[in-house]
Short mmCIF file of C-alpha atoms and ligand atoms in Angstrom, two decimals:
data_model
loop_
_atom_site.label_atom_id
_atom_site.label_comp_id
_atom_site.label_asym_id
_atom_site.label_seq_id
_atom_site.Cartn_x
_atom_site.Cartn_y
_atom_site.Cartn_z
CA MET A 1 -36.44 -2.07 2.19
CA GLN A 2 -38.84 -0.23 4.53
CA GLU A 3 -37.16 3.16 4.51
CA SER A 4 -39.26 4.60 7.33
CA LEU A 5 -37.98 1.98 9.81
CA GLU A 6 -34.32 2.79 9.13
CA PRO A 7 -32.40 4.69 11.83
CA PRO A 8 -31.99 8.36 10.85
CA VAL A 9 -28.20 8.22 10.55
CA ARG A 10 -26.44 5.43 8.66
CA ILE A 11 -22.65 5.13 8.65
CA LEU A 12 -20.49 2.82 6.50
CA PHE A 13 -16.84 2.14 7.34
CA VAL A 14 -14.62 1.10 4.44
CA CYS A 15 -11.12 -0.42 4.25
CA LEU A 16 -9.36 -2.62 1.67
CA GLY A 17 -10.21 -6.19 2.66
CA ASN A 18 -13.11 -5.69 5.14
CA ILE A 19 -11.49 -8.22 7.47
CA CYS A 20 -9.31 -6.02 9.74
CA ARG A 21 -9.91 -2.27 10.08
CA SER A 22 -13.48 -1.60 8.90
CA PRO A 23 -15.09 -4.58 10.69
CA SER A 24 -13.21 -3.46 13.82
CA ALA A 25 -14.75 0.00 13.36
CA GLU A 26 -18.18 -1.55 12.84
CA GLY A 27 -17.92 -3.87 15.88
CA VAL A 28 -16.45 -1.31 18.27
CA ILE A 29 -18.61 1.65 17.25
CA ALA A 30 -21.82 -0.46 17.13
CA SER A 31 -21.09 -1.54 20.70
CA MET A 32 -20.50 2.09 21.79
CA ILE A 33 -23.78 3.12 20.10
CA GLU A 34 -25.61 0.28 21.83
CA LYS A 35 -24.18 1.18 25.26
CA GLN A 36 -25.28 4.79 24.80
CA GLY A 37 -28.84 3.71 23.96
CA LEU A 38 -28.58 5.10 20.41
CA ALA A 39 -29.12 1.89 18.41
CA ASP A 40 -32.44 3.16 17.04
CA GLN A 41 -30.75 6.40 15.96
CA ILE A 42 -27.49 5.30 14.33
CA LYS A 43 -26.83 2.24 12.18
CA VAL A 44 -23.30 1.14 11.23
CA ASP A 45 -21.95 -1.31 8.65
CA SER A 46 -18.63 -2.01 6.93
CA ALA A 47 -17.30 -3.04 3.52
CA GLY A 48 -14.05 -3.41 1.59
CA THR A 49 -12.94 -1.87 -1.69
CA ALA A 50 -11.45 -5.27 -2.74
CA ALA A 51 -13.40 -8.47 -3.44
CA TRP A 52 -10.74 -10.89 -2.09
CA HIS A 53 -12.36 -11.77 1.23
CA ILE A 54 -16.10 -11.62 0.45
CA GLY A 55 -18.06 -13.85 2.87
CA LYS A 56 -15.13 -14.36 5.27
CA SER A 57 -15.18 -13.64 9.01
CA ALA A 58 -12.93 -10.92 10.38
CA ASP A 59 -9.21 -11.72 10.74
CA PRO A 60 -8.74 -13.80 13.94
CA ARG A 61 -6.06 -11.35 15.14
CA ALA A 62 -8.51 -8.44 14.85
CA MET A 63 -11.19 -10.46 16.67
CA ASP A 64 -8.78 -11.47 19.47
CA ARG A 65 -7.55 -7.95 20.14
CA ALA A 66 -11.15 -6.59 20.05
CA ARG A 67 -12.32 -9.37 22.41
CA ALA A 68 -9.59 -8.35 24.88
CA ARG A 69 -11.35 -4.95 25.09
CA GLY A 70 -14.82 -6.48 25.37
CA PHE A 71 -15.87 -6.09 21.72
CA ASN A 72 -17.40 -9.00 19.81
CA MET A 73 -16.87 -9.13 16.04
CA SER A 74 -17.72 -12.81 15.56
CA GLY A 75 -20.90 -12.28 13.52
CA LEU A 76 -19.37 -10.04 10.85
CA LYS A 77 -18.84 -11.22 7.26
CA ALA A 78 -16.82 -9.35 4.64
CA ARG A 79 -18.49 -7.75 1.65
CA GLN A 80 -17.41 -5.41 -1.12
CA VAL A 81 -18.57 -1.81 -1.27
CA SER A 82 -20.83 -0.92 -4.20
CA GLU A 83 -22.27 2.18 -5.80
CA ASP A 84 -25.60 1.27 -4.18
CA ASP A 85 -24.02 1.98 -0.76
CA PHE A 86 -24.06 5.67 -1.63
CA ASP A 87 -27.89 5.47 -1.60
CA GLN A 88 -27.95 3.55 1.69
CA PHE A 89 -25.56 5.56 3.89
CA ASP A 90 -25.26 9.17 5.08
CA TYR A 91 -21.60 8.91 6.09
CA ILE A 92 -19.07 6.78 4.20
CA LEU A 93 -15.81 6.81 6.16
CA ALA A 94 -12.60 5.36 4.74
CA MET A 95 -9.75 4.01 6.83
CA ASP A 96 -7.01 5.36 4.55
CA SER A 97 -6.50 7.64 1.57
CA ASP A 98 -6.26 4.74 -0.92
CA ASN A 99 -9.71 3.54 0.19
CA LEU A 100 -10.96 7.13 -0.06
CA ALA A 101 -9.60 7.46 -3.62
CA GLU A 102 -11.43 4.24 -4.63
CA LEU A 103 -14.65 5.52 -3.06
CA THR A 104 -14.31 8.89 -4.77
CA GLN A 105 -14.17 7.04 -8.12
CA LEU A 106 -17.30 5.05 -7.20
CA GLN A 107 -19.26 8.01 -5.80
CA PRO A 108 -22.34 8.83 -7.94
CA PRO A 109 -22.88 12.53 -8.70
CA HIS A 110 -26.14 12.66 -6.70
CA PHE A 111 -24.56 11.53 -3.37
CA GLY A 112 -25.45 14.16 -0.79
CA GLY A 113 -23.81 12.58 2.25
CA HIS A 114 -20.37 12.84 3.80
CA LEU A 115 -17.48 10.95 2.19
CA GLY A 116 -14.20 11.26 4.09
CA LEU A 117 -11.69 9.66 6.45
CA LEU A 118 -12.67 8.17 9.82
CA LEU A 119 -9.71 9.90 11.45
CA ASP A 120 -11.06 13.32 10.47
CA PHE A 121 -13.25 12.66 13.55
CA LEU A 122 -10.32 12.23 15.98
CA PRO A 123 -10.71 14.73 18.83
CA GLN A 124 -8.26 17.64 18.80
CA GLY A 125 -5.35 17.54 21.23
CA SER A 126 -4.97 13.79 21.32
CA GLU A 127 -1.56 12.14 20.94
CA LEU A 128 -3.27 10.10 18.21
CA ASN A 129 -3.61 13.22 16.03
CA LYS A 130 -0.32 12.35 14.35
CA TYR A 131 -2.29 9.67 12.47
CA ALA A 132 -4.33 10.88 9.49
CA GLU A 133 -5.12 7.30 8.43
CA VAL A 134 -5.75 3.98 10.18
CA PRO A 135 -2.58 1.99 9.31
CA ASP A 136 -3.16 -1.37 7.60
CA PRO A 137 -2.30 -4.02 10.26
CA TYR A 138 -2.58 -7.05 7.93
CA TYR A 139 1.15 -7.75 7.45
CA GLY A 140 2.23 -6.77 10.98
CA GLY A 141 1.92 -7.99 14.56
CA ASP A 142 -0.56 -7.58 17.42
CA SER A 143 0.56 -4.02 18.21
CA GLY A 144 -0.81 -2.88 14.83
CA PHE A 145 -4.21 -4.31 15.70
CA ASP A 146 -4.15 -2.56 19.08
CA LEU A 147 -3.31 0.75 17.40
CA VAL A 148 -6.26 0.23 15.02
CA LEU A 149 -8.52 -0.18 18.07
CA ASP A 150 -7.04 2.87 19.86
CA LEU A 151 -7.74 5.02 16.79
CA ILE A 152 -11.24 3.60 16.25
CA GLU A 153 -12.24 4.05 19.91
CA ALA A 154 -11.05 7.69 19.96
CA ALA A 155 -12.51 8.71 16.58
CA GLY A 156 -15.66 6.64 17.15
CA ALA A 157 -16.53 8.32 20.46
CA ASN A 158 -16.18 11.76 18.85
CA LEU A 159 -18.08 10.69 15.74
CA ILE A 160 -21.00 9.47 17.87
CA SER A 161 -21.14 12.70 19.86
CA MET A 162 -21.02 14.82 16.68
CA VAL A 163 -23.83 12.76 15.11
CA GLN A 164 -25.81 13.03 18.35
CA GLN A 165 -25.48 16.84 18.27
CA ARG A 166 -26.76 16.78 14.67
CA LEU A 167 -29.75 14.69 15.75
CA SER A 168 -30.71 16.83 18.73
P1 4NP B 1 -8.12 -4.43 5.96
O1 4NP B 1 -6.72 -5.22 5.93
O2 4NP B 1 -8.16 -3.60 4.67
O3 4NP B 1 -8.02 -3.60 7.17
O4 4NP B 1 -9.22 -5.47 5.99
C1 4NP B 1 -6.31 -6.03 4.87
C2 4NP B 1 -6.85 -7.30 4.72
C3 4NP B 1 -6.38 -8.11 3.71
C4 4NP B 1 -5.40 -7.66 2.86
C5 4NP B 1 -4.86 -6.39 3.01
C6 4NP B 1 -5.33 -5.57 4.03
N1 4NP B 1 -4.91 -8.52 1.85
O5 4NP B 1 -3.93 -8.14 1.18
O6 4NP B 1 -5.48 -9.62 1.64
#
C-alpha cells in the first residue's frame, strides 16, 4: 500500500454481520463526506466481527431503506474485521457494546487510534440521545432499518465535523 496517498483520517465502522448497520454507516457517511468535498481527507470502510456473511452484498432491506434517502450501498461486500485493521484505521467505531467488546479483545497493544461506539458522536440535545447503541435491525421490520439510518445520519454528521475540526 502507498501510505502517502492515503487520506489523513481513516474510519472503520464495525457491526456483527457487516450486512446491515456498518455498511449503512459506510454508505451514508461516505456519501456525506463526498458531498462536503472531503473525500481526499476522510476514508471510510466497514467490517463485521462475525464471518457468516463474508463476500455478501448488504441486506436488501438495508439497501432499500438507504435508497429511499438517496444513499447507494449496492457496491458494498461484507468482510470480517481483523487485527490488521488496527494498523489501517485511526477510528474504529462499533455499532453496539457486543461489537466493541469483540474489538477490545482483538485490539493490539500498540493501537494509538480511537476505539469506541459510533453513537458516542451523537450531538447533545437530540431526541436520539436515548440510544447508546445502534439496535440490530436484522430480525425486525423496516422501522428498525429507518432508525439505524436516523442514528447514522445524526452521529455521522457530527463525526465528520469533529474530524474536520481536528484536520483544520
Ligand atoms: P448487522 O446485522 O450486524 O447490522 O450486519 C446482522 C446481520 C446478520 C445477523 C445478525 C445481525 N445474523 O444473525 O446473521
